PDB file of C-alpha atoms in Angstrom:
ATOM      1  CA  MET A  13      -0.052   0.049   0.244  1.00  0.00           C
ATOM      2  CA  ALA A  14       2.717   2.352   1.033  1.00  0.00           C
ATOM      3  CA  LEU A  15       4.756   1.467  -2.458  1.00  0.00           C
ATOM      4  CA  ALA A  16       1.188   2.375  -4.044  1.00  0.00           C
ATOM      5  CA  VAL A  17       0.969   5.475  -2.269  1.00  0.00           C
ATOM      6  CA  LEU A  18       4.115   6.536  -3.140  1.00  0.00           C
ATOM      7  CA  GLY A  19       3.876   5.692  -7.000  1.00  0.00           C
ATOM      8  CA  SER A  20       0.814   7.925  -7.171  1.00  0.00           C
ATOM      9  CA  VAL A  21       2.293  11.089  -5.589  1.00  0.00           C
ATOM     10  CA  SER A  22       5.678  10.311  -7.671  1.00  0.00           C
ATOM     11  CA  GLY A  23       3.185  10.332 -10.915  1.00  0.00           C
ATOM     12  CA  PHE A  24       1.349  13.563  -9.749  1.00  0.00           C
ATOM     13  CA  ALA A  25       4.836  15.641  -9.343  1.00  0.00           C
ATOM     14  CA  GLN A  26       5.671  14.571 -12.674  1.00  0.00           C
ATOM     15  CA  ALA A  27       2.061  15.269 -14.401  1.00  0.00           C
ATOM     16  CA  GLN A  28       2.577  18.772 -13.022  1.00  0.00           C
ATOM     17  CA  SER A  29       6.045  19.885 -13.144  1.00  0.00           C
ATOM     18  CA  SER A  30       8.554  19.763 -16.483  1.00  0.00           C
ATOM     19  CA  VAL A  31      12.597  20.318 -16.664  1.00  0.00           C
ATOM     20  CA  GLN A  32      13.965  20.757 -20.037  1.00  0.00           C
ATOM     21  CA  LEU A  33      17.799  20.534 -20.669  1.00  0.00           C
ATOM     22  CA  TYR A  34      18.739  22.737 -23.810  1.00  0.00           C
ATOM     23  CA  GLY A  35      21.463  24.199 -25.814  1.00  0.00           C
ATOM     24  CA  ILE A  36      22.995  25.514 -29.004  1.00  0.00           C
ATOM     25  CA  VAL A  37      26.529  24.645 -30.100  1.00  0.00           C
ATOM     26  CA  ASP A  38      27.175  27.257 -32.945  1.00  0.00           C
ATOM     27  CA  ALA A  39      30.892  27.651 -34.457  1.00  0.00           C
ATOM     28  CA  TYR A  40      32.611  29.132 -37.652  1.00  0.00           C
ATOM     29  CA  VAL A  41      35.436  29.735 -39.485  1.00  0.00           C
ATOM     30  CA  GLY A  42      36.583  32.782 -41.475  1.00  0.00           C
ATOM     31  CA  SER A  43      38.796  36.012 -41.725  1.00  0.00           C
ATOM     32  CA  VAL A  44      38.253  38.902 -39.320  1.00  0.00           C
ATOM     33  CA  LYS A  45      40.286  42.466 -40.223  1.00  0.00           C
ATOM     34  CA  SER A  46      39.785  44.873 -37.464  1.00  0.00           C
ATOM     35  CA  GLY A  47      41.499  48.396 -37.368  1.00  0.00           C
ATOM     36  CA  VAL A  48      42.837  50.872 -40.447  1.00  0.00           C
ATOM     37  CA  GLY A  49      45.801  49.303 -41.838  1.00  0.00           C
ATOM     38  CA  SER A  50      45.411  46.022 -39.952  1.00  0.00           C
ATOM     39  CA  SER A  51      46.050  42.446 -41.584  1.00  0.00           C
ATOM     40  CA  ALA A  52      43.256  39.928 -41.786  1.00  0.00           C
ATOM     41  CA  VAL A  53      43.327  37.015 -39.212  1.00  0.00           C
ATOM     42  CA  SER A  54      41.933  33.676 -39.991  1.00  0.00           C
ATOM     43  CA  VAL A  55      39.816  32.301 -37.057  1.00  0.00           C
ATOM     44  CA  LEU A  56      37.512  29.648 -35.727  1.00  0.00           C
ATOM     45  CA  ASP A  57      35.391  31.486 -33.277  1.00  0.00           C
ATOM     46  CA  SER A  58      32.189  30.380 -31.350  1.00  0.00           C
ATOM     47  CA  GLY A  59      28.645  31.608 -31.824  1.00  0.00           C
ATOM     48  CA  GLY A  60      28.516  33.509 -35.586  1.00  0.00           C
ATOM     49  CA  LEU A  61      24.711  32.742 -35.737  1.00  0.00           C
ATOM     50  CA  SER A  62      23.806  32.166 -32.189  1.00  0.00           C
ATOM     51  CA  THR A  63      25.446  32.433 -28.740  1.00  0.00           C
ATOM     52  CA  SER A  64      26.952  28.643 -27.663  1.00  0.00           C
ATOM     53  CA  ARG A  65      25.172  27.648 -24.759  1.00  0.00           C
ATOM     54  CA  TRP A  66      23.730  25.234 -22.488  1.00  0.00           C
ATOM     55  CA  GLY A  67      20.765  25.625 -19.800  1.00  0.00           C
ATOM     56  CA  VAL A  68      18.246  24.032 -17.932  1.00  0.00           C
ATOM     57  CA  ARG A  69      14.147  25.501 -17.249  1.00  0.00           C
ATOM     58  CA  GLY A  70      11.347  24.274 -15.736  1.00  0.00           C
ATOM     59  CA  SER A  71       7.743  24.801 -14.578  1.00  0.00           C
ATOM     60  CA  GLU A  72       5.759  23.546 -11.860  1.00  0.00           C
ATOM     61  CA  ASP A  73       1.460  24.028 -12.157  1.00  0.00           C
ATOM     62  CA  LEU A  74       0.558  25.204  -9.041  1.00  0.00           C
ATOM     63  CA  GLY A  75      -3.098  25.429 -10.021  1.00  0.00           C
ATOM     64  CA  GLY A  76      -5.867  27.953 -10.825  1.00  0.00           C
ATOM     65  CA  GLY A  77      -3.786  28.865 -14.087  1.00  0.00           C
ATOM     66  CA  LEU A  78      -0.705  29.847 -11.467  1.00  0.00           C
ATOM     67  CA  LYS A  79       3.284  28.450 -12.402  1.00  0.00           C
ATOM     68  CA  ALA A  80       6.310  28.662 -10.901  1.00  0.00           C
ATOM     69  CA  ASN A  81       9.506  29.204 -13.320  1.00  0.00           C
ATOM     70  CA  PHE A  82      13.354  29.077 -13.136  1.00  0.00           C
ATOM     71  CA  ASN A  83      15.754  29.101 -15.996  1.00  0.00           C
ATOM     72  CA  LEU A  84      19.601  28.596 -15.707  1.00  0.00           C
ATOM     73  CA  GLU A  85      21.603  29.089 -18.754  1.00  0.00           C
ATOM     74  CA  ALA A  86      25.366  29.104 -19.353  1.00  0.00           C
ATOM     75  CA  ALA A  87      27.745  30.710 -22.213  1.00  0.00           C
ATOM     76  CA  ILE A  88      29.699  27.856 -23.891  1.00  0.00           C
ATOM     77  CA  ASN A  89      33.119  28.888 -25.823  1.00  0.00           C
ATOM     78  CA  ALA A  90      32.758  26.175 -28.517  1.00  0.00           C
ATOM     79  CA  ASP A  91      36.035  26.949 -30.610  1.00  0.00           C
ATOM     80  CA  VAL A  92      38.075  26.349 -27.222  1.00  0.00           C
ATOM     81  CA  GLY A  93      35.992  24.119 -25.122  1.00  0.00           C
ATOM     82  CA  THR A  94      35.540  26.605 -22.046  1.00  0.00           C
ATOM     83  CA  MET A  95      32.851  28.134 -20.234  1.00  0.00           C
ATOM     84  CA  PRO A  96      32.512  31.510 -18.234  1.00  0.00           C
ATOM     85  CA  ALA A  97      32.415  31.185 -14.531  1.00  0.00           C
ATOM     86  CA  GLY A  98      28.962  30.177 -13.417  1.00  0.00           C
ATOM     87  CA  PHE A  99      25.397  31.046 -15.220  1.00  0.00           C
ATOM     88  CA  SER A 100      26.516  33.565 -17.279  1.00  0.00           C
ATOM     89  CA  ARG A 101      23.484  34.369 -19.597  1.00  0.00           C
ATOM     90  CA  ALA A 102      20.258  33.444 -17.020  1.00  0.00           C
ATOM     91  CA  SER A 103      19.648  32.891 -13.674  1.00  0.00           C
ATOM     92  CA  TRP A 104      16.087  33.794 -12.483  1.00  0.00           C
ATOM     93  CA  VAL A 105      13.241  32.255 -10.801  1.00  0.00           C
ATOM     94  CA  GLY A 106       9.627  33.621 -11.223  1.00  0.00           C
ATOM     95  CA  LEU A 107       5.620  33.227 -11.469  1.00  0.00           C
ATOM     96  CA  SER A 108       3.416  33.478 -14.533  1.00  0.00           C
ATOM     97  CA  GLY A 109      -0.209  33.167 -14.633  1.00  0.00           C
ATOM     98  CA  GLY A 110      -3.394  35.309 -16.681  1.00  0.00           C
ATOM     99  CA  PHE A 111      -1.411  38.232 -15.558  1.00  0.00           C
ATOM    100  CA  GLY A 112       1.640  37.481 -17.367  1.00  0.00           C
ATOM    101  CA  GLU A 113       4.913  36.776 -15.998  1.00  0.00           C
ATOM    102  CA  PHE A 114       7.192  38.033 -13.324  1.00  0.00           C
ATOM    103  CA  GLN A 115      10.985  37.022 -13.117  1.00  0.00           C
ATOM    104  CA  TRP A 116      13.619  37.833 -10.863  1.00  0.00           C
ATOM    105  CA  GLY A 117      17.413  36.857 -10.710  1.00  0.00           C
ATOM    106  CA  TYR A 118      20.088  37.752 -13.072  1.00  0.00           C
ATOM    107  CA  ASN A 119      18.457  38.346 -16.387  1.00  0.00           C
ATOM    108  CA  THR A 120      18.161  40.447 -19.867  1.00  0.00           C
ATOM    109  CA  THR A 121      16.962  43.735 -19.927  1.00  0.00           C
ATOM    110  CA  SER A 122      13.696  44.579 -21.713  1.00  0.00           C
ATOM    111  CA  LEU A 123      15.543  46.123 -24.603  1.00  0.00           C
ATOM    112  CA  GLU A 124      17.699  43.305 -25.010  1.00  0.00           C
ATOM    113  CA  ASP A 125      14.642  40.985 -25.522  1.00  0.00           C
ATOM    114  CA  MET A 126      13.368  43.239 -28.587  1.00  0.00           C
ATOM    115  CA  SER A 127      17.213  44.628 -29.599  1.00  0.00           C
ATOM    116  CA  GLY A 128      17.892  42.677 -32.802  1.00  0.00           C
ATOM    117  CA  LEU A 129      14.448  41.422 -34.054  1.00  0.00           C
ATOM    118  CA  ALA A 130      14.480  43.660 -37.116  1.00  0.00           C
ATOM    119  CA  PHE A 131      18.525  43.550 -37.748  1.00  0.00           C
ATOM    120  CA  ALA A 132      19.563  42.123 -41.270  1.00  0.00           C
ATOM    121  CA  SER A 133      21.634  39.211 -41.598  1.00  0.00           C
ATOM    122  CA  PHE A 134      19.936  37.007 -39.222  1.00  0.00           C
ATOM    123  CA  ASP A 135      20.880  39.114 -36.066  1.00  0.00           C
ATOM    124  CA  SER A 136      24.217  37.675 -35.841  1.00  0.00           C
ATOM    125  CA  VAL A 137      28.106  38.368 -35.820  1.00  0.00           C
ATOM    126  CA  LEU A 138      27.577  39.325 -39.526  1.00  0.00           C
ATOM    127  CA  SER A 139      24.836  42.101 -38.987  1.00  0.00           C
ATOM    128  CA  ALA A 140      26.276  45.340 -39.775  1.00  0.00           C
ATOM    129  CA  GLU A 141      24.634  47.148 -36.853  1.00  0.00           C
ATOM    130  CA  TYR A 142      26.880  45.661 -34.298  1.00  0.00           C
ATOM    131  CA  GLN A 143      29.898  47.398 -35.765  1.00  0.00           C
ATOM    132  CA  VAL A 144      28.148  50.520 -36.703  1.00  0.00           C
ATOM    133  CA  PHE A 145      25.236  51.380 -34.100  1.00  0.00           C
ATOM    134  CA  ARG A 146      26.286  53.188 -30.925  1.00  0.00           C
ATOM    135  CA  SER A 147      22.864  52.010 -29.555  1.00  0.00           C
ATOM    136  CA  VAL A 148      23.973  48.496 -29.256  1.00  0.00           C
ATOM    137  CA  GLY A 149      26.292  49.721 -26.250  1.00  0.00           C
ATOM    138  CA  TYR A 150      23.872  49.028 -23.632  1.00  0.00           C
ATOM    139  CA  THR A 151      24.083  46.569 -20.494  1.00  0.00           C
ATOM    140  CA  ALA A 152      22.418  43.438 -22.051  1.00  0.00           C
ATOM    141  CA  ARG A 153      22.178  41.634 -18.901  1.00  0.00           C
ATOM    142  CA  ARG A 154      22.234  42.714 -14.842  1.00  0.00           C
ATOM    143  CA  SER A 155      22.201  41.022 -11.733  1.00  0.00           C
ATOM    144  CA  ASN A 156      19.398  41.873  -9.295  1.00  0.00           C
ATOM    145  CA  THR A 157      16.790  42.318 -11.967  1.00  0.00           C
ATOM    146  CA  PHE A 158      13.047  42.543 -11.638  1.00  0.00           C
ATOM    147  CA  LYS A 159      11.161  41.659 -14.694  1.00  0.00           C
ATOM    148  CA  TYR A 160       7.480  41.552 -15.783  1.00  0.00           C
ATOM    149  CA  LEU A 161       6.238  40.615 -18.981  1.00  0.00           C
ATOM    150  CA  SER A 162       2.846  40.980 -20.120  1.00  0.00           C
ATOM    151  CA  PRO A 163       0.547  38.888 -21.914  1.00  0.00           C
ATOM    152  CA  SER A 164      -0.577  39.392 -25.473  1.00  0.00           C
ATOM    153  CA  PHE A 165      -3.514  41.857 -25.975  1.00  0.00           C
ATOM    154  CA  GLY A 166      -4.345  41.786 -29.653  1.00  0.00           C
ATOM    155  CA  GLY A 167      -0.925  41.320 -30.750  1.00  0.00           C
ATOM    156  CA  PHE A 168       0.560  44.076 -28.118  1.00  0.00           C
ATOM    157  CA  SER A 169       2.771  42.781 -25.789  1.00  0.00           C
ATOM    158  CA  GLY A 170       4.941  44.621 -23.122  1.00  0.00           C
ATOM    159  CA  SER A 171       8.173  44.176 -20.765  1.00  0.00           C
ATOM    160  CA  ALA A 172       9.733  46.154 -17.764  1.00  0.00           C
ATOM    161  CA  SER A 173      12.631  45.300 -16.021  1.00  0.00           C
ATOM    162  CA  TYR A 174      14.478  47.026 -13.358  1.00  0.00           C
ATOM    163  CA  SER A 175      18.157  45.976 -11.962  1.00  0.00           C
ATOM    164  CA  LEU A 176      18.975  47.164  -8.354  1.00  0.00           C
ATOM    165  CA  ASP A 177      22.885  48.539  -7.878  1.00  0.00           C
ATOM    166  CA  GLU A 178      22.814  47.440  -4.179  1.00  0.00           C
ATOM    167  CA  SER A 179      25.392  50.199  -3.535  1.00  0.00           C
ATOM    168  CA  ASN A 180      25.423  52.393  -0.470  1.00  0.00           C
ATOM    169  CA  ALA A 181      26.971  54.984  -2.389  1.00  0.00           C
ATOM    170  CA  VAL A 182      25.356  56.839  -4.940  1.00  0.00           C
ATOM    171  CA  LYS A 183      22.605  54.882  -6.909  1.00  0.00           C
ATOM    172  CA  ALA A 184      23.151  53.518 -10.521  1.00  0.00           C
ATOM    173  CA  ASP A 185      20.305  51.334 -10.943  1.00  0.00           C
ATOM    174  CA  THR A 186      19.365  50.205 -14.579  1.00  0.00           C
ATOM    175  CA  ALA A 187      15.693  50.625 -16.026  1.00  0.00           C
ATOM    176  CA  ALA A 188      14.206  49.570 -19.429  1.00  0.00           C
ATOM    177  CA  ILE A 189      11.033  49.124 -21.057  1.00  0.00           C
ATOM    178  CA  ALA A 190       9.689  47.730 -24.045  1.00  0.00           C
ATOM    179  CA  VAL A 191       6.488  47.564 -26.154  1.00  0.00           C
ATOM    180  CA  GLN A 192       5.639  45.272 -29.033  1.00  0.00           C
ATOM    181  CA  TYR A 193       3.162  44.576 -31.741  1.00  0.00           C
ATOM    182  CA  ALA A 194       3.352  41.343 -33.750  1.00  0.00           C
ATOM    183  CA  SER A 195       0.008  40.136 -35.806  1.00  0.00           C
ATOM    184  CA  GLY A 196       0.377  38.326 -39.144  1.00  0.00           C
ATOM    185  CA  PRO A 197       3.255  39.831 -41.248  1.00  0.00           C
ATOM    186  CA  LEU A 198       3.878  43.090 -38.971  1.00  0.00           C
ATOM    187  CA  TYR A 199       5.918  43.647 -36.514  1.00  0.00           C
ATOM    188  CA  VAL A 200       7.105  46.801 -34.550  1.00  0.00           C
ATOM    189  CA  GLY A 201       9.114  46.814 -31.049  1.00  0.00           C
ATOM    190  CA  LEU A 202       9.778  50.228 -29.466  1.00  0.00           C
ATOM    191  CA  GLY A 203      12.346  49.747 -26.258  1.00  0.00           C
ATOM    192  CA  TYR A 204      14.314  52.040 -23.997  1.00  0.00           C
ATOM    193  CA  GLN A 205      16.882  51.777 -21.374  1.00  0.00           C
ATOM    194  CA  ASP A 206      18.600  53.761 -18.466  1.00  0.00           C
ATOM    195  CA  ASP A 207      21.843  52.309 -17.819  1.00  0.00           C
ATOM    196  CA  GLY A 208      22.234  54.351 -14.827  1.00  0.00           C
ATOM    197  CA  ALA A 209      26.068  54.642 -14.885  1.00  0.00           C
ATOM    198  CA  ILE A 210      27.509  57.362 -12.854  1.00  0.00           C
ATOM    199  CA  GLY A 211      28.873  60.569 -14.888  1.00  0.00           C
ATOM    200  CA  PRO A 212      27.551  59.594 -18.573  1.00  0.00           C
ATOM    201  CA  ASP A 213      24.421  58.640 -17.410  1.00  0.00           C
ATOM    202  CA  PRO A 214      23.845  56.515 -21.216  1.00  0.00           C
ATOM    203  CA  LYS A 215      19.974  56.501 -22.519  1.00  0.00           C
ATOM    204  CA  TYR A 216      19.375  53.977 -25.383  1.00  0.00           C
ATOM    205  CA  THR A 217      16.225  54.037 -27.381  1.00  0.00           C
ATOM    206  CA  ARG A 218      15.503  51.370 -30.011  1.00  0.00           C
ATOM    207  CA  LEU A 219      12.611  51.115 -32.590  1.00  0.00           C
ATOM    208  CA  GLY A 220      12.622  48.317 -35.115  1.00  0.00           C
ATOM    209  CA  ALA A 221       9.880  46.771 -37.490  1.00  0.00           C
ATOM    210  CA  SER A 222       9.392  44.112 -40.127  1.00  0.00           C
ATOM    211  CA  TYR A 223       6.879  43.680 -42.629  1.00  0.00           C
ATOM    212  CA  ASP A 224       6.765  39.948 -44.304  1.00  0.00           C
ATOM    213  CA  PHE A 225       5.368  40.385 -48.149  1.00  0.00           C
ATOM    214  CA  GLY A 226       5.775  37.121 -48.899  1.00  0.00           C
ATOM    215  CA  ALA A 227       8.832  37.178 -51.451  1.00  0.00           C
ATOM    216  CA  PHE A 228      10.582  39.136 -49.247  1.00  0.00           C
ATOM    217  CA  LYS A 229      10.487  40.672 -45.622  1.00  0.00           C
ATOM    218  CA  LEU A 230      11.756  44.378 -45.230  1.00  0.00           C
ATOM    219  CA  LEU A 231      13.579  44.867 -41.798  1.00  0.00           C
ATOM    220  CA  SER A 232      14.287  48.579 -40.384  1.00  0.00           C
ATOM    221  CA  SER A 233      15.658  49.995 -37.356  1.00  0.00           C
ATOM    222  CA  TYR A 234      16.427  53.114 -35.598  1.00  0.00           C
ATOM    223  CA  GLY A 235      18.613  54.058 -32.383  1.00  0.00           C
ATOM    224  CA  GLN A 236      19.436  56.938 -30.596  1.00  0.00           C
ATOM    225  CA  THR A 237      22.179  56.891 -27.764  1.00  0.00           C
ATOM    226  CA  LYS A 238      22.758  59.764 -25.556  1.00  0.00           C
ATOM    227  CA  LEU A 239      25.728  60.138 -23.179  1.00  0.00           C
ATOM    228  CA  PHE A 240      26.098  63.298 -20.837  1.00  0.00           C
ATOM    229  CA  GLY A 241      28.387  65.591 -22.065  1.00  0.00           C
ATOM    230  CA  THR A 242      29.175  63.922 -25.396  1.00  0.00           C
ATOM    231  CA  PRO A 243      27.298  64.498 -28.879  1.00  0.00           C
ATOM    232  CA  LYS A 244      23.919  62.486 -29.239  1.00  0.00           C
ATOM    233  CA  THR A 245      24.300  59.598 -31.991  1.00  0.00           C
ATOM    234  CA  ASN A 246      21.643  58.709 -34.224  1.00  0.00           C
ATOM    235  CA  ASP A 247      21.285  54.976 -35.902  1.00  0.00           C
ATOM    236  CA  PHE A 248      19.583  53.872 -38.881  1.00  0.00           C
ATOM    237  CA  SER A 249      19.665  50.623 -40.569  1.00  0.00           C
ATOM    238  CA  VAL A 250      17.530  49.082 -43.624  1.00  0.00           C
ATOM    239  CA  GLY A 251      17.505  45.371 -44.849  1.00  0.00           C
ATOM    240  CA  ALA A 252      15.880  42.431 -46.240  1.00  0.00           C
ATOM    241  CA  ASP A 253      15.158  38.514 -45.793  1.00  0.00           C
ATOM    242  CA  PHE A 254      14.627  36.865 -49.137  1.00  0.00           C
ATOM    243  CA  PRO A 255      13.492  33.306 -48.941  1.00  0.00           C
ATOM    244  CA  LEU A 256      15.006  31.124 -52.167  1.00  0.00           C
ATOM    245  CA  SER A 257      13.448  28.084 -50.726  1.00  0.00           C
ATOM    246  CA  ALA A 258      11.955  26.530 -47.920  1.00  0.00           C
ATOM    247  CA  ALA A 259      15.209  25.915 -46.610  1.00  0.00           C
ATOM    248  CA  LEU A 260      17.555  28.822 -47.984  1.00  0.00           C
ATOM    249  CA  THR A 261      17.427  32.337 -47.229  1.00  0.00           C
ATOM    250  CA  LEU A 262      19.311  35.463 -48.125  1.00  0.00           C
ATOM    251  CA  SER A 263      19.644  38.278 -46.112  1.00  0.00           C
ATOM    252  CA  GLY A 264      21.257  41.689 -46.707  1.00  0.00           C
ATOM    253  CA  GLY A 265      21.321  45.060 -45.080  1.00  0.00           C
ATOM    254  CA  TYR A 266      23.088  48.702 -44.719  1.00  0.00           C
ATOM    255  CA  ALA A 267      23.461  50.506 -41.488  1.00  0.00           C
ATOM    256  CA  HIS A 268      24.397  53.956 -40.529  1.00  0.00           C
ATOM    257  CA  SER A 269      25.143  56.050 -37.504  1.00  0.00           C
ATOM    258  CA  LYS A 270      26.607  59.370 -36.878  1.00  0.00           C
ATOM    259  CA  ASP A 271      27.519  61.487 -33.992  1.00  0.00           C
ATOM    260  CA  ASP A 272      26.163  65.396 -34.168  1.00  0.00           C
ATOM    261  CA  GLY A 273      28.728  67.337 -35.331  1.00  0.00           C
ATOM    262  CA  ALA A 274      31.418  64.402 -35.425  1.00  0.00           C
ATOM    263  CA  ALA A 275      32.168  61.111 -36.323  1.00  0.00           C
ATOM    264  CA  LYS A 276      29.842  58.590 -38.640  1.00  0.00           C
ATOM    265  CA  ARG A 277      29.764  55.069 -39.369  1.00  0.00           C
ATOM    266  CA  ASP A 278      28.513  53.004 -42.262  1.00  0.00           C
ATOM    267  CA  GLY A 279      28.456  49.214 -42.483  1.00  0.00           C
ATOM    268  CA  PHE A 280      27.070  46.375 -45.121  1.00  0.00           C
ATOM    269  CA  SER A 281      25.832  42.912 -45.019  1.00  0.00           C
ATOM    270  CA  LEU A 282      24.985  39.658 -46.832  1.00  0.00           C
ATOM    271  CA  SER A 283      24.473  36.177 -45.574  1.00  0.00           C
ATOM    272  CA  ALA A 284      22.697  32.974 -46.290  1.00  0.00           C
ATOM    273  CA  LEU A 285      21.457  30.520 -44.189  1.00  0.00           C
ATOM    274  CA  TYR A 286      20.289  27.085 -45.102  1.00  0.00           C
ATOM    275  CA  ALA A 287      18.402  24.715 -42.639  1.00  0.00           C
ATOM    276  CA  VAL A 288      19.422  21.173 -43.119  1.00  0.00           C
ATOM    277  CA  SER A 289      16.731  20.106 -40.156  1.00  0.00           C
ATOM    278  CA  LYS A 290      14.624  21.462 -37.769  1.00  0.00           C
ATOM    279  CA  ARG A 291      17.938  21.661 -35.418  1.00  0.00           C
ATOM    280  CA  THR A 292      20.462  22.239 -37.815  1.00  0.00           C
ATOM    281  CA  ALA A 293      21.654  25.033 -39.901  1.00  0.00           C
ATOM    282  CA  LEU A 294      24.579  25.978 -42.294  1.00  0.00           C
ATOM    283  CA  TYR A 295      25.343  29.913 -42.533  1.00  0.00           C
ATOM    284  CA  GLY A 296      28.119  31.858 -44.078  1.00  0.00           C
ATOM    285  CA  GLY A 297      28.459  35.663 -45.295  1.00  0.00           C
ATOM    286  CA  VAL A 298      30.205  38.876 -45.246  1.00  0.00           C
ATOM    287  CA  MET A 299      30.208  42.264 -43.109  1.00  0.00           C
ATOM    288  CA  THR A 300      32.059  45.079 -43.894  1.00  0.00           C
ATOM    289  CA  ALA A 301      31.781  48.634 -41.721  1.00  0.00           C
ATOM    290  CA  GLN A 302      34.162  52.016 -41.818  1.00  0.00           C
ATOM    291  CA  GLU A 303      34.157  54.755 -39.479  1.00  0.00           C
ATOM    292  CA  LYS A 304      34.986  58.320 -40.537  1.00  0.00           C
ATOM    293  CA  ASP A 305      35.739  61.472 -38.103  1.00  0.00           C
ATOM    294  CA  GLY A 306      34.226  64.727 -38.953  1.00  0.00           C
ATOM    295  CA  ALA A 307      36.558  65.943 -41.526  1.00  0.00           C
ATOM    296  CA  GLY A 308      35.867  62.747 -43.521  1.00  0.00           C
ATOM    297  CA  ALA A 309      39.146  60.851 -42.607  1.00  0.00           C
ATOM    298  CA  LYS A 310      38.962  56.896 -42.408  1.00  0.00           C
ATOM    299  CA  ILE A 311      39.678  56.417 -38.113  1.00  0.00           C
ATOM    300  CA  ASP A 312      38.477  52.666 -38.499  1.00  0.00           C
ATOM    301  CA  GLU A 313      37.342  49.690 -40.246  1.00  0.00           C
ATOM    302  CA  ASP A 314      36.237  46.140 -39.855  1.00  0.00           C
ATOM    303  CA  ARG A 315      35.344  43.236 -42.304  1.00  0.00           C
ATOM    304  CA  ILE A 316      34.389  39.636 -41.496  1.00  0.00           C
ATOM    305  CA  TYR A 317      34.127  36.810 -43.545  1.00  0.00           C
ATOM    306  CA  ALA A 318      32.165  33.504 -41.553  1.00  0.00           C
ATOM    307  CA  VAL A 319      30.937  30.258 -42.836  1.00  0.00           C
ATOM    308  CA  GLY A 320      29.375  28.122 -39.750  1.00  0.00           C
ATOM    309  CA  VAL A 321      27.258  25.400 -38.462  1.00  0.00           C
ATOM    310  CA  ARG A 322      24.793  25.844 -35.707  1.00  0.00           C
ATOM    311  CA  HIS A 323      23.193  22.769 -33.803  1.00  0.00           C
ATOM    312  CA  ALA A 324      20.314  23.370 -31.167  1.00  0.00           C
ATOM    313  CA  PHE A 325      19.253  20.490 -28.549  1.00  0.00           C
TER     314      PHE A 325
END
């Protein structure tokens, strides 16, 4: 009888709870050039299309539509077989229900969650925005973070995060908010983050949009960065994804950034993604970017050629 009761309780617990081990292993080989007059370097690097990672996530049904959730996620350097210490990408616990979801711990900010959704070249290391935009310089993950994610209302959803500095001196908390609309072929996302750093007090704004016309998907992003005592920076990019078949997609774009009355940056990217299966993809492409000062002289340049494989499990 005792064994029967124990088996019944165990079965109930398994039916009400779930734990999943997941991950991505992504590595690419290519050529990287960084800096005016520098030579290109051959590389085999990790995380070309997506950051290599492994993690554990799970939930427990508490009844009445309420769930307890957690996520532990660590980065992997697939090229050298090492890992940053601890769960460097996520470590949070939370509750979810009809009201949405609350999460607290080490987590992404609300701006990071929507930041690259309208970048060309699949939001990868080949996306020119990451070399050109100044509005990608925000802190993407913070310790001591409280985050709320709303349910979707007719395609609209929102998120807000607040990260405690936990300092007895001058506070430098980070606050972020994002609002998104996704319905049918249209996506629009608007995010804002105040990094709270003492002195420069950086503030970042990002607007991204995409529209799927069927034959291609149009992508566009706008960003603005404000640092105390320095010129304001405006970023802009436009691109498109072209599905050539059910498995093959071509993506390319142009990105531009300019500091008020000072330097400007331009970049181009062209990439291809081939889905071998639901979990494995081949990718490759080129990205080139350069920066000029207010007088038009070139002060920096970057170029990446890459071919890689991403496998998700």
